[in-house]
Short mmCIF file of C-alpha atoms in Angstrom, two decimals:
data_model
loop_
_atom_site.label_atom_id
_atom_site.label_comp_id
_atom_site.label_asym_id
_atom_site.label_seq_id
_atom_site.Cartn_x
_atom_site.Cartn_y
_atom_site.Cartn_z
CA MET A 1 136.06 -76.11 82.06
CA GLY A 2 139.12 -75.69 79.63
CA HIS A 3 140.18 -77.46 76.79
CA TYR A 4 143.44 -77.87 75.13
CA ILE A 5 143.06 -77.83 71.44
CA GLU A 6 145.49 -79.00 68.79
CA VAL A 7 145.54 -76.20 65.91
CA GLU A 8 148.60 -77.30 64.04
CA PRO A 9 151.00 -80.55 64.32
CA ASN A 10 152.33 -79.56 67.96
CA VAL A 11 150.77 -76.57 69.02
CA LYS A 12 148.09 -76.61 71.31
CA VAL A 13 145.98 -73.36 72.60
CA PHE A 14 144.23 -73.36 75.58
CA VAL A 15 140.29 -72.55 75.65
CA GLU A 16 138.32 -71.63 78.57
CA ASP A 17 134.91 -72.82 78.29
CA ILE A 18 132.11 -71.72 80.77
CA GLY A 19 128.28 -71.52 80.61
CA GLU A 20 125.85 -72.69 78.34
CA GLY A 21 123.58 -71.02 75.69
CA GLN A 22 124.83 -68.78 72.35
CA PRO A 23 129.13 -68.92 72.23
CA VAL A 24 130.36 -65.63 72.50
CA VAL A 25 134.10 -66.06 71.32
CA PHE A 26 136.39 -63.89 73.10
CA ILE A 27 140.00 -63.20 71.50
CA HIS A 28 142.37 -61.06 74.05
CA GLY A 29 144.59 -58.29 73.45
CA TRP A 30 148.31 -58.12 73.81
CA PRO A 31 150.09 -59.27 75.67
CA LEU A 32 147.14 -60.74 77.86
CA ASN A 33 145.14 -63.88 78.02
CA SER A 34 141.57 -64.88 78.48
CA LYS A 35 141.88 -64.28 82.23
CA SER A 36 141.37 -60.84 81.18
CA PHE A 37 137.35 -61.09 80.51
CA GLU A 38 136.85 -62.84 83.98
CA MET A 39 134.29 -60.39 84.95
CA GLN A 40 132.79 -60.97 81.31
CA ALA A 41 132.84 -64.54 81.87
CA ASN A 42 130.81 -64.55 84.74
CA GLU A 43 128.00 -61.98 83.22
CA LEU A 44 127.45 -64.20 80.31
CA ALA A 45 127.26 -67.54 82.01
CA LEU A 46 124.47 -65.61 84.16
CA GLN A 47 122.69 -64.46 81.33
CA GLY A 48 122.48 -67.47 79.90
CA PHE A 49 125.38 -67.44 76.99
CA ARG A 50 128.21 -69.70 76.94
CA PHE A 51 132.07 -67.78 77.24
CA ILE A 52 134.68 -69.33 75.04
CA GLY A 53 137.89 -67.53 75.85
CA ILE A 54 140.75 -68.44 73.63
CA ASP A 55 144.53 -67.84 74.86
CA LEU A 56 146.46 -67.11 71.72
CA ARG A 57 149.34 -69.36 70.72
CA GLY A 58 152.16 -67.60 72.65
CA PHE A 59 149.73 -66.23 75.59
CA GLY A 60 148.38 -67.60 78.74
CA LYS A 61 148.47 -71.45 78.86
CA SER A 62 148.47 -72.09 75.19
CA ASP A 63 151.77 -73.19 73.53
CA LYS A 64 154.65 -70.69 72.52
CA PRO A 65 156.20 -71.77 69.58
CA TRP A 66 158.49 -69.48 67.82
CA SER A 67 156.60 -68.26 64.75
CA GLY A 68 152.83 -67.69 63.80
CA TYR A 69 152.37 -64.48 65.62
CA ASP A 70 150.95 -62.94 62.44
CA TYR A 71 147.16 -62.16 62.01
CA ASP A 72 146.64 -65.12 59.16
CA THR A 73 147.98 -67.79 61.53
CA GLN A 74 146.11 -66.34 64.66
CA ALA A 75 143.06 -66.37 62.63
CA SER A 76 143.39 -69.62 61.70
CA ASP A 77 144.13 -70.94 65.08
CA VAL A 78 140.84 -69.18 66.07
CA LYS A 79 139.27 -71.09 63.11
CA ALA A 80 140.74 -74.60 64.33
CA VAL A 81 139.12 -73.52 67.95
CA ILE A 82 135.62 -73.09 66.08
CA ASP A 83 135.52 -76.04 64.37
CA HIS A 84 136.72 -78.39 66.95
CA LEU A 85 133.99 -77.25 69.02
CA ASN A 86 131.72 -77.46 66.41
CA LEU A 87 130.50 -73.70 67.19
CA GLU A 88 127.35 -72.20 65.24
CA ASN A 89 125.88 -68.97 65.72
CA PHE A 90 128.18 -67.88 67.97
CA VAL A 91 129.47 -64.09 68.22
CA LEU A 92 132.89 -63.15 67.65
CA GLY A 93 134.42 -60.62 70.08
CA GLY A 94 138.13 -59.27 69.64
CA PHE A 95 139.49 -56.71 72.40
CA SER A 96 142.60 -54.52 71.06
CA MET A 97 145.01 -57.12 68.85
CA GLY A 98 142.08 -59.40 69.27
CA GLY A 99 140.41 -56.93 66.86
CA PRO A 100 141.99 -57.37 63.77
CA ILE A 101 142.34 -60.95 64.47
CA ALA A 102 138.27 -61.26 64.43
CA ILE A 103 138.39 -59.20 61.27
CA ARG A 104 140.78 -60.97 59.53
CA TYR A 105 139.20 -64.25 60.62
CA ILE A 106 135.96 -62.92 58.70
CA THR A 107 138.09 -61.92 55.91
CA LYS A 108 139.86 -65.35 55.48
CA TYR A 109 136.76 -67.49 56.44
CA GLY A 110 133.82 -65.53 56.03
CA GLN A 111 130.82 -64.75 58.02
CA GLN A 112 129.11 -68.23 57.92
CA GLY A 113 128.24 -69.13 61.64
CA VAL A 114 129.02 -65.87 62.77
CA ASP A 115 125.77 -64.08 64.00
CA LYS A 116 127.30 -60.53 65.36
CA LEU A 117 130.91 -59.02 65.63
CA LEU A 118 131.95 -57.28 68.96
CA LEU A 119 135.20 -54.93 68.50
CA MET A 120 136.28 -53.72 71.85
CA ALA A 121 139.36 -51.12 71.78
CA ALA A 122 140.47 -52.90 68.50
CA ALA A 123 143.74 -52.22 67.24
CA ALA A 124 142.15 -52.01 63.71
CA PRO A 125 141.92 -50.82 60.79
CA LEU A 126 145.77 -49.93 61.43
CA PHE A 127 147.83 -50.21 64.99
CA THR A 128 150.54 -47.46 63.34
CA GLN A 129 150.63 -44.45 61.02
CA ARG A 130 151.60 -44.59 57.39
CA ASP A 131 152.30 -41.92 55.20
CA ASP A 132 148.31 -41.89 53.99
CA PHE A 133 146.94 -42.85 57.86
CA SER A 134 147.59 -40.38 60.75
CA ILE A 135 145.96 -42.08 63.82
CA ASN A 136 147.78 -43.89 66.70
CA MET A 137 151.73 -44.75 67.12
CA LYS A 138 153.97 -44.26 64.89
CA ALA A 139 156.08 -47.73 63.80
CA GLU A 140 159.03 -46.55 65.61
CA GLU A 141 157.41 -46.46 69.06
CA VAL A 142 156.33 -49.77 68.71
CA ASP A 143 159.99 -50.44 68.15
CA ASP A 144 160.86 -48.84 71.35
CA ILE A 145 158.32 -50.71 73.23
CA ILE A 146 160.13 -54.09 71.70
CA GLU A 147 163.51 -52.71 72.86
CA GLN A 148 161.83 -52.06 76.57
CA ILE A 149 160.54 -55.86 76.25
CA LYS A 150 163.89 -57.09 75.30
CA GLN A 151 165.53 -54.84 78.14
CA ASP A 152 163.53 -55.18 81.45
CA ARG A 153 159.89 -56.87 80.47
CA PRO A 154 158.31 -56.96 84.19
CA ALA A 155 159.17 -53.25 84.25
CA PHE A 156 158.06 -52.57 80.99
CA LEU A 157 154.49 -54.60 81.64
CA ALA A 158 154.11 -52.48 85.15
CA GLN A 159 154.50 -49.29 83.00
CA PHE A 160 151.81 -50.58 80.50
CA ALA A 161 149.44 -51.29 83.40
CA ASP A 162 149.32 -47.82 84.22
CA MET A 163 148.89 -46.59 80.62
CA PHE A 164 146.05 -49.15 79.89
CA PHE A 165 143.78 -47.86 82.52
CA GLU A 166 142.19 -44.22 82.80
CA GLN A 167 140.53 -45.07 86.24
CA LYS A 168 142.60 -45.88 89.61
CA LYS A 169 142.98 -49.33 90.25
CA SER A 170 144.36 -50.78 93.28
CA ASP A 171 147.91 -52.12 93.37
CA LYS A 172 146.58 -55.77 93.62
CA PHE A 173 144.58 -55.39 90.37
CA LEU A 174 147.58 -53.83 88.32
CA HIS A 175 149.91 -56.57 89.93
CA TRP A 176 147.15 -59.10 88.66
CA PHE A 177 147.25 -57.45 85.25
CA GLN A 178 151.01 -57.56 85.22
CA MET A 179 151.06 -61.14 85.66
CA LEU A 180 148.96 -61.72 82.81
CA GLY A 181 151.55 -60.30 80.54
CA LEU A 182 154.41 -62.42 82.32
CA GLU A 183 152.42 -65.35 81.31
CA ALA A 184 153.14 -64.70 77.71
CA GLY A 185 156.34 -66.02 76.11
CA ALA A 186 159.05 -62.72 75.95
CA HIS A 187 159.48 -63.85 71.98
CA SER A 188 155.64 -64.52 71.48
CA THR A 189 155.07 -60.83 72.90
CA ILE A 190 157.88 -59.51 70.60
CA ASN A 191 156.56 -61.06 67.57
CA ALA A 192 153.05 -59.95 68.68
CA ALA A 193 154.04 -56.64 68.64
CA ILE A 194 155.82 -56.95 65.09
CA ALA A 195 152.48 -57.97 63.85
CA LEU A 196 150.56 -55.01 65.11
CA ARG A 197 153.06 -52.67 64.11
CA ASP A 198 152.90 -54.02 59.93
CA GLU A 199 149.52 -55.51 59.73
CA ASP A 200 147.13 -53.33 57.45
CA LEU A 201 143.38 -54.27 57.76
CA ARG A 202 141.93 -51.49 55.38
CA GLY A 203 140.68 -53.36 52.95
CA GLU A 204 138.81 -55.53 54.90
CA LEU A 205 136.13 -53.96 56.43
CA ALA A 206 133.77 -53.16 53.74
CA GLY A 207 132.63 -56.74 53.53
CA ILE A 208 131.99 -57.02 56.95
CA THR A 209 128.17 -57.09 56.95
CA VAL A 210 127.09 -58.90 60.28
CA PRO A 211 125.74 -56.39 62.96
CA THR A 212 128.88 -55.10 64.48
CA ALA A 213 129.46 -53.04 67.83
CA ILE A 214 132.36 -51.21 68.36
CA PHE A 215 133.02 -50.17 72.21
CA HIS A 216 136.06 -48.06 72.31
CA GLY A 217 137.51 -45.74 75.41
CA GLN A 218 137.43 -41.95 74.51
CA LYS A 219 140.65 -41.44 76.49
CA ASP A 220 142.39 -44.68 75.31
CA GLN A 221 146.26 -43.96 75.06
CA ILE A 222 147.16 -47.24 73.55
CA CYS A 223 144.35 -47.51 70.54
CA ALA A 224 143.11 -43.62 69.69
CA TYR A 225 139.31 -43.35 69.97
CA GLU A 226 139.84 -42.23 66.17
CA LEU A 227 140.45 -45.84 65.32
CA GLY A 228 136.80 -46.54 66.65
CA GLU A 229 135.24 -43.90 64.42
CA GLU A 230 137.33 -45.19 61.62
CA LEU A 231 135.83 -48.62 61.99
CA GLU A 232 132.34 -47.08 62.24
CA LYS A 233 133.04 -45.52 59.06
CA GLN A 234 134.30 -48.75 57.31
CA ILE A 235 131.71 -51.27 58.35
CA PRO A 236 128.74 -51.13 57.06
CA ASN A 237 126.21 -52.40 59.73
CA SER A 238 128.08 -50.94 62.61
CA VAL A 239 127.76 -48.72 65.82
CA LEU A 240 130.05 -47.31 67.73
CA VAL A 241 129.74 -47.10 71.88
CA PRO A 242 131.63 -44.65 73.23
CA PHE A 243 133.02 -45.24 76.38
CA LYS A 244 133.67 -41.69 77.83
CA ASP A 245 135.26 -42.58 81.34
CA SER A 246 137.61 -45.44 80.03
CA GLY A 247 140.80 -45.65 78.50
CA HIS A 248 141.98 -48.63 76.86
CA GLY A 249 140.99 -51.16 79.53
CA ILE A 250 137.29 -50.36 79.03
CA ASN A 251 136.12 -53.60 80.67
CA GLY A 252 138.50 -52.92 83.87
CA ASP A 253 137.49 -48.66 83.38
CA GLU A 254 133.83 -49.01 83.12
CA PRO A 255 133.08 -52.81 84.02
CA GLU A 256 129.35 -52.26 84.99
CA ARG A 257 128.46 -50.29 81.83
CA PHE A 258 130.55 -52.62 79.57
CA ASN A 259 128.80 -55.90 80.92
CA THR A 260 125.33 -53.98 80.45
CA GLU A 261 126.19 -52.91 76.62
CA MET A 262 127.66 -55.91 75.97
CA ILE A 263 124.57 -58.14 77.36
CA ASN A 264 122.47 -55.55 75.40
CA PHE A 265 123.95 -55.87 72.41
CA LEU A 266 124.35 -59.76 72.30
CA LYS A 267 120.38 -59.81 72.97
CA SER A 268 119.57 -57.37 70.24
CA SER A 269 118.61 -58.28 67.08
CA GLY A 270 120.73 -56.21 65.37
CA VAL A 271 122.36 -52.61 66.07
CA LYS A 272 120.41 -50.27 63.59
#
């Protein structure tokens, strides 16, 4: 079933809530929504878990206010959902942009209630290069993406779908993926891209002590595999799970292996 939850006055986010058991909270990537995890929702419910998929503000069925696309506000929206649903002993999962939002949630609100952390193709600790950080995109490349979105968002999303997956996908699947991106607000897509470009989480990783799994595609063209290696180095109780045949969309490129690894991690007592 779906809930609309007020995260601040006059801003509601949509939450998909499926199954029963230990809650697994999924935070989606840019510029998608919780429907991008539909194959995981089904598997989790079958395996005795409760799938909680949040549409971040600006995306999917959620309200699309003008502002609030920085990680602090997005993390505060996640907190509002967790509090409203009285979730305890939950797993926090973040895909792509959802990865740094999950990390920022822990930085801001602590690990109380968080059983495990699952980072999937995470855009962390940084999405763009700095003078002292040479991994992934340059800031100007994100500026170019923003320009393309302003000029022809549907065309950009079609091209983005091609970059997203390593394995061949049907035209129908790519069209569906493009439609998920079109459900977002144009301004939301742009403002969240600015957050991706500018936010820096390098100082926030050492304090994460919950068991953490880092799923990352070795052929990822959007969040380089080296980002996953960097996260494993800096998060104390973490394990990196490489997906050698995957690009960015690991749950679409290797869906069976993704679900198997996900369920194994959820059912394990830890990672080390």
